[in-house]
């Protein structure tokens, strides 16, 4: 049932050269990543629905794609001030209520925090003042979809990705600032209560 090699701390893990590559998921509700881990590997905790709490140590500098993807029982996400990179869909579908991005983070993959049903705010680096979205280099990386009625897209956004704000049931108005250049396919699709959307002259491509 458990791995017998590579980790002297816990036989349910495989750690090679500082990368946590695999874990045996059976009965996993709480877990502390050991301090000899610098990279949380691709999909290593993905879809472990029993996982409720995770302790990520300050030794971790990278959280790879899908690391905690659809861990639907995970209630809290604490990213230490050592992490430099967070991959695509890294925490998608978790039950976290808030996400704080520390100053150490340099890059975040697309949709890293999307589809989190209980998420109410972003804070820290890359977060907008209203806590609704994360913006890096002119692109919205992740955004809330819960309880938003009036959405304001700030002027430092250049690109709105596909389906970024689709199926936001509460959304009624969207104001897009001058400076946005591209809006991808279905960016605001399937919003039954959306009544008003203002598209500025700066938009050159509309999906």
PDB file of C-alpha atoms in Angstrom:
ATOM      1  CA  UNK A   1       0.000   0.000   0.000  1.00  0.00           C
ATOM      2  CA  UNK A   2       2.829   2.382   0.692  1.00  0.00           C
ATOM      3  CA  UNK A   3       6.022   3.296  -1.084  1.00  0.00           C
ATOM      4  CA  UNK A   4       9.151   1.763   0.385  1.00  0.00           C
ATOM      5  CA  UNK A   5      11.851   3.857  -1.249  1.00  0.00           C
ATOM      6  CA  UNK A   6      13.223   7.371  -1.462  1.00  0.00           C
ATOM      7  CA  UNK A   7      11.690   8.862   1.708  1.00  0.00           C
ATOM      8  CA  UNK A   8      12.974   8.156   5.210  1.00  0.00           C
ATOM      9  CA  UNK A   9      10.236  10.280   6.847  1.00  0.00           C
ATOM     10  CA  UNK A  10       7.083   8.583   5.599  1.00  0.00           C
ATOM     11  CA  UNK A  11       6.795   5.462   3.464  1.00  0.00           C
ATOM     12  CA  UNK A  12       3.731   6.821   1.674  1.00  0.00           C
ATOM     13  CA  UNK A  13       5.875   9.323  -0.303  1.00  0.00           C
ATOM     14  CA  UNK A  14       8.396   9.280  -3.127  1.00  0.00           C
ATOM     15  CA  UNK A  15      10.855  12.188  -2.983  1.00  0.00           C
ATOM     16  CA  UNK A  16      13.680  12.355  -5.515  1.00  0.00           C
ATOM     17  CA  UNK A  17      16.193  15.222  -5.511  1.00  0.00           C
ATOM     18  CA  UNK A  18      13.854  17.447  -3.529  1.00  0.00           C
ATOM     19  CA  UNK A  19      10.813  16.792  -5.741  1.00  0.00           C
ATOM     20  CA  UNK A  20       7.731  15.260  -4.134  1.00  0.00           C
ATOM     21  CA  UNK A  21       6.669  12.993  -6.993  1.00  0.00           C
ATOM     22  CA  UNK A  22       4.056  10.638  -5.591  1.00  0.00           C
ATOM     23  CA  UNK A  23       1.998   9.984  -2.512  1.00  0.00           C
ATOM     24  CA  UNK A  24      -0.264   7.137  -1.465  1.00  0.00           C
ATOM     25  CA  UNK A  25      -3.688   8.759  -1.049  1.00  0.00           C
ATOM     26  CA  UNK A  26      -5.551   6.180   1.045  1.00  0.00           C
ATOM     27  CA  UNK A  27      -7.059   7.777   4.154  1.00  0.00           C
ATOM     28  CA  UNK A  28      -5.140  11.041   3.704  1.00  0.00           C
ATOM     29  CA  UNK A  29      -6.885  13.896   5.583  1.00  0.00           C
ATOM     30  CA  UNK A  30      -3.968  15.916   6.981  1.00  0.00           C
ATOM     31  CA  UNK A  31      -0.477  16.139   5.629  1.00  0.00           C
ATOM     32  CA  UNK A  32       2.761  17.977   6.379  1.00  0.00           C
ATOM     33  CA  UNK A  33       5.174  18.161   3.475  1.00  0.00           C
ATOM     34  CA  UNK A  34       8.671  17.442   4.847  1.00  0.00           C
ATOM     35  CA  UNK A  35      11.346  20.132   4.843  1.00  0.00           C
ATOM     36  CA  UNK A  36      13.550  18.276   2.357  1.00  0.00           C
ATOM     37  CA  UNK A  37      10.999  19.024  -0.387  1.00  0.00           C
ATOM     38  CA  UNK A  38      11.670  22.020  -2.632  1.00  0.00           C
ATOM     39  CA  UNK A  39       9.185  21.176  -5.424  1.00  0.00           C
ATOM     40  CA  UNK A  40       5.647  19.835  -5.087  1.00  0.00           C
ATOM     41  CA  UNK A  41       5.379  17.767  -8.245  1.00  0.00           C
ATOM     42  CA  UNK A  42       2.856  17.638 -11.056  1.00  0.00           C
ATOM     43  CA  UNK A  43      -0.551  16.432  -9.891  1.00  0.00           C
ATOM     44  CA  UNK A  44       0.878  14.800  -6.796  1.00  0.00           C
ATOM     45  CA  UNK A  45      -2.158  15.541  -4.594  1.00  0.00           C
ATOM     46  CA  UNK A  46      -4.618  15.884  -7.474  1.00  0.00           C
ATOM     47  CA  UNK A  47      -8.187  14.695  -6.773  1.00  0.00           C
ATOM     48  CA  UNK A  48      -7.390  13.443  -3.251  1.00  0.00           C
ATOM     49  CA  UNK A  49     -10.815  14.501  -2.009  1.00  0.00           C
ATOM     50  CA  UNK A  50     -10.219  13.322   1.555  1.00  0.00           C
ATOM     51  CA  UNK A  51      -7.380  15.846   2.055  1.00  0.00           C
ATOM     52  CA  UNK A  52      -8.554  18.697   4.321  1.00  0.00           C
ATOM     53  CA  UNK A  53      -5.374  20.393   5.525  1.00  0.00           C
ATOM     54  CA  UNK A  54      -1.902  20.733   4.043  1.00  0.00           C
ATOM     55  CA  UNK A  55       1.203  22.236   5.621  1.00  0.00           C
ATOM     56  CA  UNK A  56       3.663  23.534   3.030  1.00  0.00           C
ATOM     57  CA  UNK A  57       7.116  24.301   4.523  1.00  0.00           C
ATOM     58  CA  UNK A  58       9.376  27.252   3.711  1.00  0.00           C
ATOM     59  CA  UNK A  59      11.668  24.909   1.807  1.00  0.00           C
ATOM     60  CA  UNK A  60       9.205  24.752  -1.099  1.00  0.00           C
ATOM     61  CA  UNK A  61      10.013  27.090  -3.994  1.00  0.00           C
ATOM     62  CA  UNK A  62       7.780  25.622  -6.699  1.00  0.00           C
ATOM     63  CA  UNK A  63       4.257  24.177  -6.809  1.00  0.00           C
ATOM     64  CA  UNK A  64       3.833  22.510 -10.175  1.00  0.00           C
ATOM     65  CA  UNK A  65       0.797  22.194 -12.447  1.00  0.00           C
ATOM     66  CA  UNK A  66      -2.235  20.441 -10.946  1.00  0.00           C
ATOM     67  CA  UNK A  67      -0.401  19.814  -7.653  1.00  0.00           C
ATOM     68  CA  UNK A  68      -3.648  20.123  -5.650  1.00  0.00           C
ATOM     69  CA  UNK A  69      -6.054  20.108  -8.595  1.00  0.00           C
ATOM     70  CA  UNK A  70      -9.605  19.300  -7.474  1.00  0.00           C
ATOM     71  CA  UNK A  71      -8.708  18.480  -3.895  1.00  0.00           C
ATOM     72  CA  UNK A  72     -12.338  19.220  -3.154  1.00  0.00           C
ATOM     73  CA  UNK A  73     -11.976  18.727   0.600  1.00  0.00           C
ATOM     74  CA  UNK A  74      -9.023  21.103   1.031  1.00  0.00           C
ATOM     75  CA  UNK A  75     -10.354  23.959   3.172  1.00  0.00           C
ATOM     76  CA  UNK A  76      -7.305  26.165   3.615  1.00  0.00           C
ATOM     77  CA  UNK A  77      -4.392  27.085   1.359  1.00  0.00           C
ATOM     78  CA  UNK A  78      -1.352  28.756   2.946  1.00  0.00           C
ATOM     79  CA  UNK A  79       1.429  29.542   0.497  1.00  0.00           C
ATOM     80  CA  UNK A  80       4.748  30.190   2.285  1.00  0.00           C
ATOM     81  CA  UNK A  81       6.982  33.158   1.512  1.00  0.00           C
ATOM     82  CA  UNK A  82       9.492  30.893  -0.206  1.00  0.00           C
ATOM     83  CA  UNK A  83       7.392  29.872  -3.207  1.00  0.00           C
ATOM     84  CA  UNK A  84       8.443  31.473  -6.490  1.00  0.00           C
ATOM     85  CA  UNK A  85       6.277  29.598  -8.985  1.00  0.00           C
ATOM     86  CA  UNK A  86       2.699  28.263  -8.903  1.00  0.00           C
ATOM     87  CA  UNK A  87       1.628  26.138 -11.863  1.00  0.00           C
ATOM     88  CA  UNK A  88      -1.544  25.961 -13.932  1.00  0.00           C
ATOM     89  CA  UNK A  89      -4.601  24.594 -12.113  1.00  0.00           C
ATOM     90  CA  UNK A  90      -2.425  24.124  -9.018  1.00  0.00           C
ATOM     91  CA  UNK A  91      -5.263  24.700  -6.532  1.00  0.00           C
ATOM     92  CA  UNK A  92      -8.267  24.506  -8.843  1.00  0.00           C
ATOM     93  CA  UNK A  93     -11.464  23.231  -7.262  1.00  0.00           C
ATOM     94  CA  UNK A  94     -10.380  23.435  -3.610  1.00  0.00           C
ATOM     95  CA  UNK A  95     -12.634  24.756  -0.819  1.00  0.00           C
ATOM     96  CA  UNK A  96     -10.287  27.560   0.252  1.00  0.00           C
ATOM     97  CA  UNK A  97     -12.135  30.746   1.243  1.00  0.00           C
ATOM     98  CA  UNK A  98      -9.216  33.143   0.701  1.00  0.00           C
ATOM     99  CA  UNK A  99      -5.863  33.103  -1.069  1.00  0.00           C
ATOM    100  CA  UNK A 100      -2.855  35.247  -0.111  1.00  0.00           C
ATOM    101  CA  UNK A 101      -0.026  35.506  -2.624  1.00  0.00           C
ATOM    102  CA  UNK A 102       3.303  36.227  -0.888  1.00  0.00           C
ATOM    103  CA  UNK A 103       5.869  38.652  -2.311  1.00  0.00           C
ATOM    104  CA  UNK A 104       8.218  35.780  -3.179  1.00  0.00           C
ATOM    105  CA  UNK A 105       5.929  34.560  -5.987  1.00  0.00           C
ATOM    106  CA  UNK A 106       7.166  35.476  -9.470  1.00  0.00           C
ATOM    107  CA  UNK A 107       4.797  33.496 -11.699  1.00  0.00           C
ATOM    108  CA  UNK A 108       1.343  31.916 -11.506  1.00  0.00           C
ATOM    109  CA  UNK A 109      -0.066  29.602 -14.155  1.00  0.00           C
ATOM    110  CA  UNK A 110      -3.423  30.142 -15.781  1.00  0.00           C
ATOM    111  CA  UNK A 111      -6.521  29.179 -13.752  1.00  0.00           C
ATOM    112  CA  UNK A 112      -4.411  28.222 -10.721  1.00  0.00           C
ATOM    113  CA  UNK A 113      -7.286  29.092  -8.371  1.00  0.00           C
ATOM    114  CA  UNK A 114     -10.336  28.777 -10.636  1.00  0.00           C
ATOM    115  CA  UNK A 115     -13.484  26.807  -9.825  1.00  0.00           C
ATOM    116  CA  UNK A 116     -13.058  27.178  -6.056  1.00  0.00           C
ATOM    117  CA  UNK A 117     -16.700  27.352  -4.885  1.00  0.00           C
ATOM    118  CA  UNK A 118     -16.005  28.968  -1.483  1.00  0.00           C
ATOM    119  CA  UNK A 119     -13.321  31.442  -2.553  1.00  0.00           C
ATOM    120  CA  UNK A 120     -14.202  34.999  -1.497  1.00  0.00           C
ATOM    121  CA  UNK A 121     -11.019  37.030  -1.959  1.00  0.00           C
ATOM    122  CA  UNK A 122      -7.455  37.264  -3.194  1.00  0.00           C
ATOM    123  CA  UNK A 123      -4.827  39.319  -1.377  1.00  0.00           C
ATOM    124  CA  UNK A 124      -1.137  40.064  -1.580  1.00  0.00           C
ATOM    125  CA  UNK A 125       0.990  40.230  -4.702  1.00  0.00           C
ATOM    126  CA  UNK A 126      -0.848  40.521  -8.050  1.00  0.00           C
ATOM    127  CA  UNK A 127      -4.272  40.895  -6.372  1.00  0.00           C
ATOM    128  CA  UNK A 128      -6.582  43.734  -7.367  1.00  0.00           C
ATOM    129  CA  UNK A 129      -7.723  46.172  -4.689  1.00  0.00           C
ATOM    130  CA  UNK A 130     -11.192  44.638  -4.653  1.00  0.00           C
ATOM    131  CA  UNK A 131      -9.725  41.138  -4.214  1.00  0.00           C
ATOM    132  CA  UNK A 132     -11.598  39.757  -7.234  1.00  0.00           C
ATOM    133  CA  UNK A 133      -8.705  38.792  -9.506  1.00  0.00           C
ATOM    134  CA  UNK A 134      -4.995  38.163  -9.935  1.00  0.00           C
ATOM    135  CA  UNK A 135      -3.250  40.069 -12.744  1.00  0.00           C
ATOM    136  CA  UNK A 136       0.233  39.340 -14.088  1.00  0.00           C
ATOM    137  CA  UNK A 137       1.776  41.141 -17.059  1.00  0.00           C
ATOM    138  CA  UNK A 138      -1.558  42.435 -18.259  1.00  0.00           C
ATOM    139  CA  UNK A 139      -3.412  39.117 -18.060  1.00  0.00           C
ATOM    140  CA  UNK A 140      -6.043  37.958 -15.575  1.00  0.00           C
ATOM    141  CA  UNK A 141      -4.661  34.688 -14.240  1.00  0.00           C
ATOM    142  CA  UNK A 142      -7.479  33.731 -11.864  1.00  0.00           C
ATOM    143  CA  UNK A 143     -10.732  35.355 -10.804  1.00  0.00           C
ATOM    144  CA  UNK A 144     -13.574  34.866  -8.361  1.00  0.00           C
ATOM    145  CA  UNK A 145     -16.940  33.661  -9.591  1.00  0.00           C
ATOM    146  CA  UNK A 146     -18.900  33.951  -6.365  1.00  0.00           C
ATOM    147  CA  UNK A 147     -21.200  36.810  -5.435  1.00  0.00           C
ATOM    148  CA  UNK A 148     -19.878  39.317  -7.985  1.00  0.00           C
ATOM    149  CA  UNK A 149     -22.603  41.753  -9.069  1.00  0.00           C
ATOM    150  CA  UNK A 150     -20.655  44.653 -10.595  1.00  0.00           C
ATOM    151  CA  UNK A 151     -17.327  43.751 -12.198  1.00  0.00           C
ATOM    152  CA  UNK A 152     -14.644  46.331 -12.950  1.00  0.00           C
ATOM    153  CA  UNK A 153     -11.704  45.377 -15.187  1.00  0.00           C
ATOM    154  CA  UNK A 154      -8.811  47.780 -14.439  1.00  0.00           C
ATOM    155  CA  UNK A 155      -6.654  49.530 -17.019  1.00  0.00           C
ATOM    156  CA  UNK A 156      -3.578  47.361 -16.367  1.00  0.00           C
ATOM    157  CA  UNK A 157      -5.377  44.402 -17.982  1.00  0.00           C
ATOM    158  CA  UNK A 158      -4.582  43.813 -21.662  1.00  0.00           C
ATOM    159  CA  UNK A 159      -6.090  40.367 -22.173  1.00  0.00           C
ATOM    160  CA  UNK A 160      -9.219  38.645 -20.787  1.00  0.00           C
ATOM    161  CA  UNK A 161      -8.944  34.906 -21.291  1.00  0.00           C
ATOM    162  CA  UNK A 162     -11.580  32.487 -22.524  1.00  0.00           C
ATOM    163  CA  UNK A 163     -14.299  31.564 -20.001  1.00  0.00           C
ATOM    164  CA  UNK A 164     -12.635  33.712 -17.349  1.00  0.00           C
ATOM    165  CA  UNK A 165     -15.962  35.121 -16.149  1.00  0.00           C
ATOM    166  CA  UNK A 166     -18.422  32.622 -17.595  1.00  0.00           C
ATOM    167  CA  UNK A 167     -21.233  31.177 -15.461  1.00  0.00           C
ATOM    168  CA  UNK A 168     -21.097  33.928 -12.832  1.00  0.00           C
ATOM    169  CA  UNK A 169     -24.726  33.697 -11.833  1.00  0.00           C
ATOM    170  CA  UNK A 170     -24.807  36.924  -9.823  1.00  0.00           C
ATOM    171  CA  UNK A 171     -23.062  39.142 -12.388  1.00  0.00           C
ATOM    172  CA  UNK A 172     -25.151  42.083 -13.643  1.00  0.00           C
ATOM    173  CA  UNK A 173     -22.745  44.700 -15.012  1.00  0.00           C
ATOM    174  CA  UNK A 174     -19.226  44.677 -16.477  1.00  0.00           C
ATOM    175  CA  UNK A 175     -17.102  47.778 -16.928  1.00  0.00           C
ATOM    176  CA  UNK A 176     -13.941  47.251 -18.964  1.00  0.00           C
ATOM    177  CA  UNK A 177     -11.324  49.995 -18.739  1.00  0.00           C
ATOM    178  CA  UNK A 178      -9.626  51.553 -21.741  1.00  0.00           C
ATOM    179  CA  UNK A 179      -6.437  49.584 -22.353  1.00  0.00           C
ATOM    180  CA  UNK A 180      -7.902  46.092 -22.716  1.00  0.00           C
ATOM    181  CA  UNK A 181      -6.978  44.820 -26.183  1.00  0.00           C
ATOM    182  CA  UNK A 182      -8.304  41.249 -26.484  1.00  0.00           C
ATOM    183  CA  UNK A 183     -11.310  39.397 -25.081  1.00  0.00           C
ATOM    184  CA  UNK A 184     -11.254  35.667 -25.782  1.00  0.00           C
ATOM    185  CA  UNK A 185     -14.087  33.311 -26.584  1.00  0.00           C
ATOM    186  CA  UNK A 186     -16.823  32.886 -23.960  1.00  0.00           C
ATOM    187  CA  UNK A 187     -15.082  35.252 -21.549  1.00  0.00           C
ATOM    188  CA  UNK A 188     -18.505  36.393 -20.274  1.00  0.00           C
ATOM    189  CA  UNK A 189     -20.687  33.545 -21.539  1.00  0.00           C
ATOM    190  CA  UNK A 190     -23.628  31.948 -19.717  1.00  0.00           C
ATOM    191  CA  UNK A 191     -24.233  34.804 -17.286  1.00  0.00           C
ATOM    192  CA  UNK A 192     -28.049  34.853 -17.098  1.00  0.00           C
ATOM    193  CA  UNK A 193     -28.290  38.130 -15.157  1.00  0.00           C
ATOM    194  CA  UNK A 194     -25.700  40.115 -17.115  1.00  0.00           C
ATOM    195  CA  UNK A 195     -27.470  43.222 -18.407  1.00  0.00           C
ATOM    196  CA  UNK A 196     -24.732  45.710 -19.235  1.00  0.00           C
ATOM    197  CA  UNK A 197     -21.207  45.357 -20.576  1.00  0.00           C
ATOM    198  CA  UNK A 198     -19.116  48.332 -21.680  1.00  0.00           C
ATOM    199  CA  UNK A 199     -16.442  47.515 -24.266  1.00  0.00           C
ATOM    200  CA  UNK A 200     -13.833  50.264 -24.782  1.00  0.00           C
ATOM    201  CA  UNK A 201     -12.357  51.405 -28.087  1.00  0.00           C
ATOM    202  CA  UNK A 202      -9.016  49.827 -27.172  1.00  0.00           C
ATOM    203  CA  UNK A 203     -10.391  46.303 -27.760  1.00  0.00           C
ATOM    204  CA  UNK A 204      -9.032  45.018 -31.075  1.00  0.00           C
ATOM    205  CA  UNK A 205     -10.048  41.354 -30.867  1.00  0.00           C
ATOM    206  CA  UNK A 206     -13.325  39.931 -29.552  1.00  0.00           C
ATOM    207  CA  UNK A 207     -13.797  36.153 -29.305  1.00  0.00           C
TER     208      UNK A 207
END
